[in-house]
PDB file of C-alpha atoms in Angstrom:
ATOM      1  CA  UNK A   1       0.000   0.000   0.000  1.00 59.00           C
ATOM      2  CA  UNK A   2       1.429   3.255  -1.087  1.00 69.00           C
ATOM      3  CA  UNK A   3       1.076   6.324   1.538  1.00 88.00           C
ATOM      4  CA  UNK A   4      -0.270   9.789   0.325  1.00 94.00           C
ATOM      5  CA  UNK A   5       2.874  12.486   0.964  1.00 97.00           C
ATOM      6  CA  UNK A   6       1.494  15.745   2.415  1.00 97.00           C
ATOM      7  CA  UNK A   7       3.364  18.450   4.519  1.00 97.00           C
ATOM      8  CA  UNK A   8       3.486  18.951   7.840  1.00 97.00           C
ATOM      9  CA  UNK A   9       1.878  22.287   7.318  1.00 97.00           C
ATOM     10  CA  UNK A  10      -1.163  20.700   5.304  1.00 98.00           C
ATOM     11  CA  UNK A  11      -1.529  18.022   7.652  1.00 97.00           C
ATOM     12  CA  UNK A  12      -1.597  20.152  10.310  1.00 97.00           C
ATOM     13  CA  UNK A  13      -4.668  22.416   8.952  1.00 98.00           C
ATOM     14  CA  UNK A  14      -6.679  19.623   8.145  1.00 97.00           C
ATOM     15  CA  UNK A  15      -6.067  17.059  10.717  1.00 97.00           C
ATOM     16  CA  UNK A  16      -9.618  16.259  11.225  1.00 97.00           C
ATOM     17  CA  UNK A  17     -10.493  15.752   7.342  1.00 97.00           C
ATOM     18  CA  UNK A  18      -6.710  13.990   7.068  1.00 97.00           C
ATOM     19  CA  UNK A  19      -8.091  11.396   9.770  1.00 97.00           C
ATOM     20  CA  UNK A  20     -11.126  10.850   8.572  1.00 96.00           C
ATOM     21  CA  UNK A  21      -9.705  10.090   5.425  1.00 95.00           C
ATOM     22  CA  UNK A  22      -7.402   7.948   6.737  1.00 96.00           C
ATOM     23  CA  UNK A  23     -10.097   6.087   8.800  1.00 94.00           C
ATOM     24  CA  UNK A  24     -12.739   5.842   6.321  1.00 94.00           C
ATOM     25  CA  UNK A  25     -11.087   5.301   3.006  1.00 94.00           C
ATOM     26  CA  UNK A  26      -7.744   3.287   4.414  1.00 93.00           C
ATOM     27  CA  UNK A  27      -5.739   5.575   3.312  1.00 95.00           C
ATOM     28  CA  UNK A  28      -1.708   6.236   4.800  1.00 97.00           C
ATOM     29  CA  UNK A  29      -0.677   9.477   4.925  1.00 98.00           C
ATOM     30  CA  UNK A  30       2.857  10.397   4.893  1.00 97.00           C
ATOM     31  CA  UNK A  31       3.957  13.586   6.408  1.00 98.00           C
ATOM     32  CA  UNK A  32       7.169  15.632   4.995  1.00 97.00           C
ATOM     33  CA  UNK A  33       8.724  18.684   6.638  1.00 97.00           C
ATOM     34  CA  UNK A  34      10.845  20.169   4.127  1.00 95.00           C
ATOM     35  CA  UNK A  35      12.863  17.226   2.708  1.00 96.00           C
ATOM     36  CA  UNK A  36      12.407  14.154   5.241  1.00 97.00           C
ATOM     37  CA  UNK A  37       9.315  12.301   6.187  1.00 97.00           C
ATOM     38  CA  UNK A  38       8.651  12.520   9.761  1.00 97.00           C
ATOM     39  CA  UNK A  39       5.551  10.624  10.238  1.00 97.00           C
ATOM     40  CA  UNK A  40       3.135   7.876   8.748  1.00 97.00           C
ATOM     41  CA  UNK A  41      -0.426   7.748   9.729  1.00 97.00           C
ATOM     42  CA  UNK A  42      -1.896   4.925   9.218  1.00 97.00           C
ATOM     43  CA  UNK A  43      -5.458   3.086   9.446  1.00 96.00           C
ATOM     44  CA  UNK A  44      -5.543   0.965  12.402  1.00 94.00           C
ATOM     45  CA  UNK A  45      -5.931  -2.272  13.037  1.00 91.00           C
ATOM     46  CA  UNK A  46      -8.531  -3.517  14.670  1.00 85.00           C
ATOM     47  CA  UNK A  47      -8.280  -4.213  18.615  1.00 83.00           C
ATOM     48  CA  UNK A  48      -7.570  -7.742  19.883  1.00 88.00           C
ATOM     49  CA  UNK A  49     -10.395  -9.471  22.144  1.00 89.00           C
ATOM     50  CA  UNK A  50     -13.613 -10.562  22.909  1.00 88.00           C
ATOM     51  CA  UNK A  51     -16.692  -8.495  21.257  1.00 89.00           C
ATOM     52  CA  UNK A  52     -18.660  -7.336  23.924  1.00 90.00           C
ATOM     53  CA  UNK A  53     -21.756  -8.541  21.344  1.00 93.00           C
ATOM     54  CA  UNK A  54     -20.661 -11.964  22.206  1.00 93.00           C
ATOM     55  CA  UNK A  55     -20.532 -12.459  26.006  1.00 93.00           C
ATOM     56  CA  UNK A  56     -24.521 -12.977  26.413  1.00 93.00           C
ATOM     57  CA  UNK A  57     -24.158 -16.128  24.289  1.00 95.00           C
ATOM     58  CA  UNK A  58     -20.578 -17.072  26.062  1.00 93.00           C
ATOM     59  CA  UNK A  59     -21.779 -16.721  29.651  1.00 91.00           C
ATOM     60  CA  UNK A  60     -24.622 -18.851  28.778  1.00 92.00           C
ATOM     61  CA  UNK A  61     -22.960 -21.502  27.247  1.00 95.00           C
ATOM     62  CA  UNK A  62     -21.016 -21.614  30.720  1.00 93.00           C
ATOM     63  CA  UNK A  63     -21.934 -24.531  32.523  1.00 92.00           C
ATOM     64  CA  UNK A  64     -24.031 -23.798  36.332  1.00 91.00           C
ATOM     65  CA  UNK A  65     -22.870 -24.635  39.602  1.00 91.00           C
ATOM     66  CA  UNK A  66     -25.181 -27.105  41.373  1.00 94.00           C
ATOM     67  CA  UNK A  67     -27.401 -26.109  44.288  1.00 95.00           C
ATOM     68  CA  UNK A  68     -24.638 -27.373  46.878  1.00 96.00           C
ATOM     69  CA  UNK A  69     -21.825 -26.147  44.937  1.00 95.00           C
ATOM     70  CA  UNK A  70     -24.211 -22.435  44.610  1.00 94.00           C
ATOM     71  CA  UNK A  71     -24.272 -22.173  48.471  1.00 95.00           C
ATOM     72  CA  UNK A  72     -20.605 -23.468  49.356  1.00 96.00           C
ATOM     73  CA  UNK A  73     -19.461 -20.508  46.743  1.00 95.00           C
ATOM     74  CA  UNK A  74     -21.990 -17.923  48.716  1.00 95.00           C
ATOM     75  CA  UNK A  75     -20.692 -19.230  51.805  1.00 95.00           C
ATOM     76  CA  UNK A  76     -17.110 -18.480  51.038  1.00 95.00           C
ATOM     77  CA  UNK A  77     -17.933 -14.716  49.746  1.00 93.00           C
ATOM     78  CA  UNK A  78     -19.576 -14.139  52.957  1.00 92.00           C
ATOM     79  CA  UNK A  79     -16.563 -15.503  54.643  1.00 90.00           C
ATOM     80  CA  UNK A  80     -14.302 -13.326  52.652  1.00 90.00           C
ATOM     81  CA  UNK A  81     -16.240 -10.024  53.360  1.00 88.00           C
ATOM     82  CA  UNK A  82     -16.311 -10.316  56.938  1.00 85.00           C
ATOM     83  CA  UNK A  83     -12.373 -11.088  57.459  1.00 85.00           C
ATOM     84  CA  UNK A  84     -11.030  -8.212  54.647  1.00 80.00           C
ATOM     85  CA  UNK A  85     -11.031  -5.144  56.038  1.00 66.00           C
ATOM     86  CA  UNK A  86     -11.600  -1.662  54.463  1.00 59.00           C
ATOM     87  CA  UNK A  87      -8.529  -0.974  54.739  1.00 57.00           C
ATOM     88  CA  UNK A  88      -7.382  -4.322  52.662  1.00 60.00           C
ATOM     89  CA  UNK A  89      -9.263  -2.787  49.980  1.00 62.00           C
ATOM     90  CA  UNK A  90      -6.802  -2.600  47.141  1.00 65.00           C
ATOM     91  CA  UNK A  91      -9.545  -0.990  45.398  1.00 68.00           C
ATOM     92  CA  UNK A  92     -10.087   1.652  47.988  1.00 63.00           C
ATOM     93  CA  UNK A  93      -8.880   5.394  47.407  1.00 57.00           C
TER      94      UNK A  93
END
C-alpha cells in the first residue's frame, strides 16, 4: 500500500479531514517537513479481544454450579467479606 505524501503544514490544517480520510477510506498518509518524512499515519488495526456482542451467548454456554456447589461458593464470599477489612481494599482510594 502506497502512503499519500502531504506536509506537515497541510496536515496540520486539516487534521480532522486527514483522519477521517485515513479512517474511512484506508488511506496512509505520509507527512514531509521540508525534505524528510517525519511521520506515517496509518489506518488501524482492529483491537484484539472478545466483542462485547458476544458475552450474552458465552456466559450462557457456561456450565451452572449445582445447588450445593451455589451455596458453598456464597458461603465463602460471605466468609471473605467479613475477614477483609476496608482498609485491605486494594480498590479503595
Amino acid at each position: 500500500m502506497s502512503a499519500r505524501r502531504v506536509t506537515a503544514t497541510e496536515f496540520a490544517r486539516n487534521l480532522s479531514s486527514m483522519l477521517n480520510e485515513v479512517r474511512y477510506k484506508e488511506t496512509s498518509l505520509e507527512v514531509w517537513r521540508g525534505n524528510e518524512p517525519v511521520a506515517r499515519v496509518i489506518p488501524a488495526q482492529p483491537l484484539p479481544g472478545f466483542p462485547i456482542e458476544r458475552l450474552n451467548a458465552f456466559v450462557s454456554s457456561l456450565p451452572g454450579l449445582s445447588a450445593r456447589d451455589a451455596e458453598a461458593f456464597l458461603r465463602d464470599l460471605d466468609e471473605i467479606d467479613r475477614t477483609v477489612s476496608e482498609t485491605d481494599d486494594a480498590w479503595a482510594s
